[in-house]
C-alpha cells in the first residue's frame, strides 16, 4: 500500500488515498468479522465506557496513516516506512493506560526488538 501511495499522482489528495486504504480495510474486516461471529455464535462489542478511547485511538491511526502518505511524497519509501514503525509503540501506550489492555512481555519485547535491531 505504501508503494502505491508513493506512486500516486501528486494531484491526488492524501485524504483520498487514505480513504481508499481504509475503505478496503473496512470491507476485509467486515468479512472477517462476519466469519468470526459465525464461529463464536456471539457478538462482542466494547463496553460503552471504552468507546471514547477506541475512537481516540482510531483517530491517531488515521492521522498516522495520513502523515505517512504525505511524507511519502517528500522522502524515500524506506525512510518513511522506517519512521512509521514507531506506530506500534505509540498505540500500545494509549491502549494500556486508557483502555486498560494487558501489555504483556511479548508486546514489550517485540517493540524493543523493533527499535534495537538495525535494518539491513
PDB file of C-alpha atoms in Angstrom:
ATOM      1  CA  UNK A   1       0.000   0.000   0.000  1.00  0.00           C
ATOM      2  CA  UNK A   2       2.835   2.375   0.839  1.00  0.00           C
ATOM      3  CA  UNK A   3       4.440   1.912  -2.556  1.00  0.00           C
ATOM      4  CA  UNK A   4       1.100   2.587  -4.270  1.00  0.00           C
ATOM      5  CA  UNK A   5       0.706   5.746  -2.183  1.00  0.00           C
ATOM      6  CA  UNK A   6       4.244   6.766  -3.167  1.00  0.00           C
ATOM      7  CA  UNK A   7       3.482   6.276  -6.860  1.00  0.00           C
ATOM      8  CA  UNK A   8       0.115   8.068  -6.748  1.00  0.00           C
ATOM      9  CA  UNK A   9      -0.056  11.237  -8.813  1.00  0.00           C
ATOM     10  CA  UNK A  10       0.857  14.413  -6.943  1.00  0.00           C
ATOM     11  CA  UNK A  11      -2.542  15.917  -7.715  1.00  0.00           C
ATOM     12  CA  UNK A  12      -4.333  13.070  -5.868  1.00  0.00           C
ATOM     13  CA  UNK A  13      -5.128  14.325  -2.333  1.00  0.00           C
ATOM     14  CA  UNK A  14      -3.638  12.435   0.607  1.00  0.00           C
ATOM     15  CA  UNK A  15      -7.040  12.091   2.274  1.00  0.00           C
ATOM     16  CA  UNK A  16      -8.384  10.360  -0.851  1.00  0.00           C
ATOM     17  CA  UNK A  17      -5.500   7.866  -0.778  1.00  0.00           C
ATOM     18  CA  UNK A  18      -6.107   7.224   2.933  1.00  0.00           C
ATOM     19  CA  UNK A  19      -9.861   6.826   2.318  1.00  0.00           C
ATOM     20  CA  UNK A  20      -9.168   4.196  -0.345  1.00  0.00           C
ATOM     21  CA  UNK A  21      -6.825   2.359   2.021  1.00  0.00           C
ATOM     22  CA  UNK A  22      -9.277   2.357   4.928  1.00  0.00           C
ATOM     23  CA  UNK A  23     -12.241   1.579   2.655  1.00  0.00           C
ATOM     24  CA  UNK A  24     -10.521  -1.613   1.537  1.00  0.00           C
ATOM     25  CA  UNK A  25      -9.636  -2.427   5.133  1.00  0.00           C
ATOM     26  CA  UNK A  26     -13.255  -1.996   6.267  1.00  0.00           C
ATOM     27  CA  UNK A  27     -14.532  -4.357   3.572  1.00  0.00           C
ATOM     28  CA  UNK A  28     -11.993  -7.015   4.521  1.00  0.00           C
ATOM     29  CA  UNK A  29     -12.613  -6.645   8.256  1.00  0.00           C
ATOM     30  CA  UNK A  30     -16.387  -6.810   7.822  1.00  0.00           C
ATOM     31  CA  UNK A  31     -15.999 -10.148   6.036  1.00  0.00           C
ATOM     32  CA  UNK A  32     -13.566 -11.452   8.660  1.00  0.00           C
ATOM     33  CA  UNK A  33     -15.824 -10.199  11.470  1.00  0.00           C
ATOM     34  CA  UNK A  34     -18.825 -11.965   9.994  1.00  0.00           C
ATOM     35  CA  UNK A  35     -16.832 -15.188   9.748  1.00  0.00           C
ATOM     36  CA  UNK A  36     -15.591 -14.937  13.339  1.00  0.00           C
ATOM     37  CA  UNK A  37     -19.088 -14.098  14.589  1.00  0.00           C
ATOM     38  CA  UNK A  38     -20.433 -17.258  12.947  1.00  0.00           C
ATOM     39  CA  UNK A  39     -17.715 -19.344  14.560  1.00  0.00           C
ATOM     40  CA  UNK A  40     -18.194 -17.877  18.027  1.00  0.00           C
ATOM     41  CA  UNK A  41     -22.000 -17.597  17.766  1.00  0.00           C
ATOM     42  CA  UNK A  42     -21.892 -14.345  19.700  1.00  0.00           C
ATOM     43  CA  UNK A  43     -21.148 -10.724  19.052  1.00  0.00           C
ATOM     44  CA  UNK A  44     -18.547  -8.997  21.161  1.00  0.00           C
ATOM     45  CA  UNK A  45     -18.639  -5.258  21.455  1.00  0.00           C
ATOM     46  CA  UNK A  46     -16.601  -2.846  23.530  1.00  0.00           C
ATOM     47  CA  UNK A  47     -18.171  -1.595  26.722  1.00  0.00           C
ATOM     48  CA  UNK A  48     -19.784   1.852  26.394  1.00  0.00           C
ATOM     49  CA  UNK A  49     -17.083   3.400  28.599  1.00  0.00           C
ATOM     50  CA  UNK A  50     -14.445   2.185  26.104  1.00  0.00           C
ATOM     51  CA  UNK A  51     -16.000   3.968  23.109  1.00  0.00           C
ATOM     52  CA  UNK A  52     -14.172   7.295  23.510  1.00  0.00           C
ATOM     53  CA  UNK A  53     -10.696   5.721  23.955  1.00  0.00           C
ATOM     54  CA  UNK A  54     -11.291   3.457  20.937  1.00  0.00           C
ATOM     55  CA  UNK A  55     -12.343   6.444  18.842  1.00  0.00           C
ATOM     56  CA  UNK A  56      -9.290   8.389  20.018  1.00  0.00           C
ATOM     57  CA  UNK A  57      -7.006   5.519  19.034  1.00  0.00           C
ATOM     58  CA  UNK A  58      -8.774   5.283  15.674  1.00  0.00           C
ATOM     59  CA  UNK A  59      -8.157   8.985  15.159  1.00  0.00           C
ATOM     60  CA  UNK A  60      -4.465   8.502  15.943  1.00  0.00           C
ATOM     61  CA  UNK A  61      -4.249   5.702  13.385  1.00  0.00           C
ATOM     62  CA  UNK A  62      -5.952   7.877  10.757  1.00  0.00           C
ATOM     63  CA  UNK A  63      -3.555  10.741  11.493  1.00  0.00           C
ATOM     64  CA  UNK A  64      -0.532   8.447  11.395  1.00  0.00           C
ATOM     65  CA  UNK A  65      -1.558   6.940   8.063  1.00  0.00           C
ATOM     66  CA  UNK A  66      -2.319  10.330   6.537  1.00  0.00           C
ATOM     67  CA  UNK A  67       1.022  11.649   7.766  1.00  0.00           C
ATOM     68  CA  UNK A  68       2.800   8.639   6.288  1.00  0.00           C
ATOM     69  CA  UNK A  69       1.156   9.141   2.908  1.00  0.00           C
ATOM     70  CA  UNK A  70       2.039  12.844   2.978  1.00  0.00           C
ATOM     71  CA  UNK A  71       5.634  12.006   3.929  1.00  0.00           C
ATOM     72  CA  UNK A  72       5.878   9.548   1.049  1.00  0.00           C
ATOM     73  CA  UNK A  73       5.587  12.479  -1.330  1.00  0.00           C
ATOM     74  CA  UNK A  74       8.640  14.147   0.174  1.00  0.00           C
ATOM     75  CA  UNK A  75      11.036  11.424   1.333  1.00  0.00           C
ATOM     76  CA  UNK A  76      12.077   7.966   0.095  1.00  0.00           C
ATOM     77  CA  UNK A  77       9.820   4.993   0.790  1.00  0.00           C
ATOM     78  CA  UNK A  78      12.351   3.239   3.055  1.00  0.00           C
ATOM     79  CA  UNK A  79      12.794   6.259   5.321  1.00  0.00           C
ATOM     80  CA  UNK A  80       9.066   6.922   5.609  1.00  0.00           C
ATOM     81  CA  UNK A  81       8.319   3.273   6.367  1.00  0.00           C
ATOM     82  CA  UNK A  82      11.080   3.045   8.975  1.00  0.00           C
ATOM     83  CA  UNK A  83       9.753   6.145  10.683  1.00  0.00           C
ATOM     84  CA  UNK A  84       6.231   4.727  10.622  1.00  0.00           C
ATOM     85  CA  UNK A  85       7.381   1.666  12.584  1.00  0.00           C
ATOM     86  CA  UNK A  86       7.142   3.689  15.785  1.00  0.00           C
ATOM     87  CA  UNK A  87       3.363   3.289  15.427  1.00  0.00           C
ATOM     88  CA  UNK A  88       3.015   0.066  17.431  1.00  0.00           C
ATOM     89  CA  UNK A  89       4.774   1.621  20.403  1.00  0.00           C
ATOM     90  CA  UNK A  90       2.587   4.712  20.195  1.00  0.00           C
ATOM     91  CA  UNK A  91      -0.544   2.546  20.026  1.00  0.00           C
ATOM     92  CA  UNK A  92       0.476   0.225  22.867  1.00  0.00           C
ATOM     93  CA  UNK A  93       0.741   3.028  25.413  1.00  0.00           C
ATOM     94  CA  UNK A  94      -2.776   4.510  24.998  1.00  0.00           C
ATOM     95  CA  UNK A  95      -4.206   1.006  24.930  1.00  0.00           C
ATOM     96  CA  UNK A  96      -2.508   0.157  28.193  1.00  0.00           C
ATOM     97  CA  UNK A  97      -3.425   3.354  30.002  1.00  0.00           C
ATOM     98  CA  UNK A  98      -6.850   4.379  28.696  1.00  0.00           C
ATOM     99  CA  UNK A  99      -8.325   1.026  27.646  1.00  0.00           C
ATOM    100  CA  UNK A 100      -6.590  -0.937  30.397  1.00  0.00           C
ATOM    101  CA  UNK A 101      -5.408  -3.525  27.889  1.00  0.00           C
ATOM    102  CA  UNK A 102      -2.896  -6.044  29.118  1.00  0.00           C
ATOM    103  CA  UNK A 103       0.563  -5.289  27.782  1.00  0.00           C
ATOM    104  CA  UNK A 104       2.482  -8.472  28.233  1.00  0.00           C
ATOM    105  CA  UNK A 105       6.154  -9.175  27.904  1.00  0.00           C
ATOM    106  CA  UNK A 106       5.723 -10.330  24.284  1.00  0.00           C
ATOM    107  CA  UNK A 107       4.460  -6.930  23.141  1.00  0.00           C
ATOM    108  CA  UNK A 108       7.132  -5.108  25.063  1.00  0.00           C
ATOM    109  CA  UNK A 109       9.807  -7.431  23.668  1.00  0.00           C
ATOM    110  CA  UNK A 110       8.504  -7.042  20.100  1.00  0.00           C
ATOM    111  CA  UNK A 111       8.556  -3.248  20.403  1.00  0.00           C
ATOM    112  CA  UNK A 112      12.047  -3.291  21.899  1.00  0.00           C
ATOM    113  CA  UNK A 113      13.354  -5.554  19.136  1.00  0.00           C
ATOM    114  CA  UNK A 114      11.783  -3.298  16.537  1.00  0.00           C
ATOM    115  CA  UNK A 115      13.805  -0.375  17.871  1.00  0.00           C
ATOM    116  CA  UNK A 116      17.092  -2.144  18.501  1.00  0.00           C
ATOM    117  CA  UNK A 117      17.558  -4.444  15.505  1.00  0.00           C
ATOM    118  CA  UNK A 118      19.106  -2.500  12.635  1.00  0.00           C
ATOM    119  CA  UNK A 119      17.633  -2.882   9.161  1.00  0.00           C
ATOM    120  CA  UNK A 120      19.987  -4.212   6.501  1.00  0.00           C
TER     121      UNK A 120
END
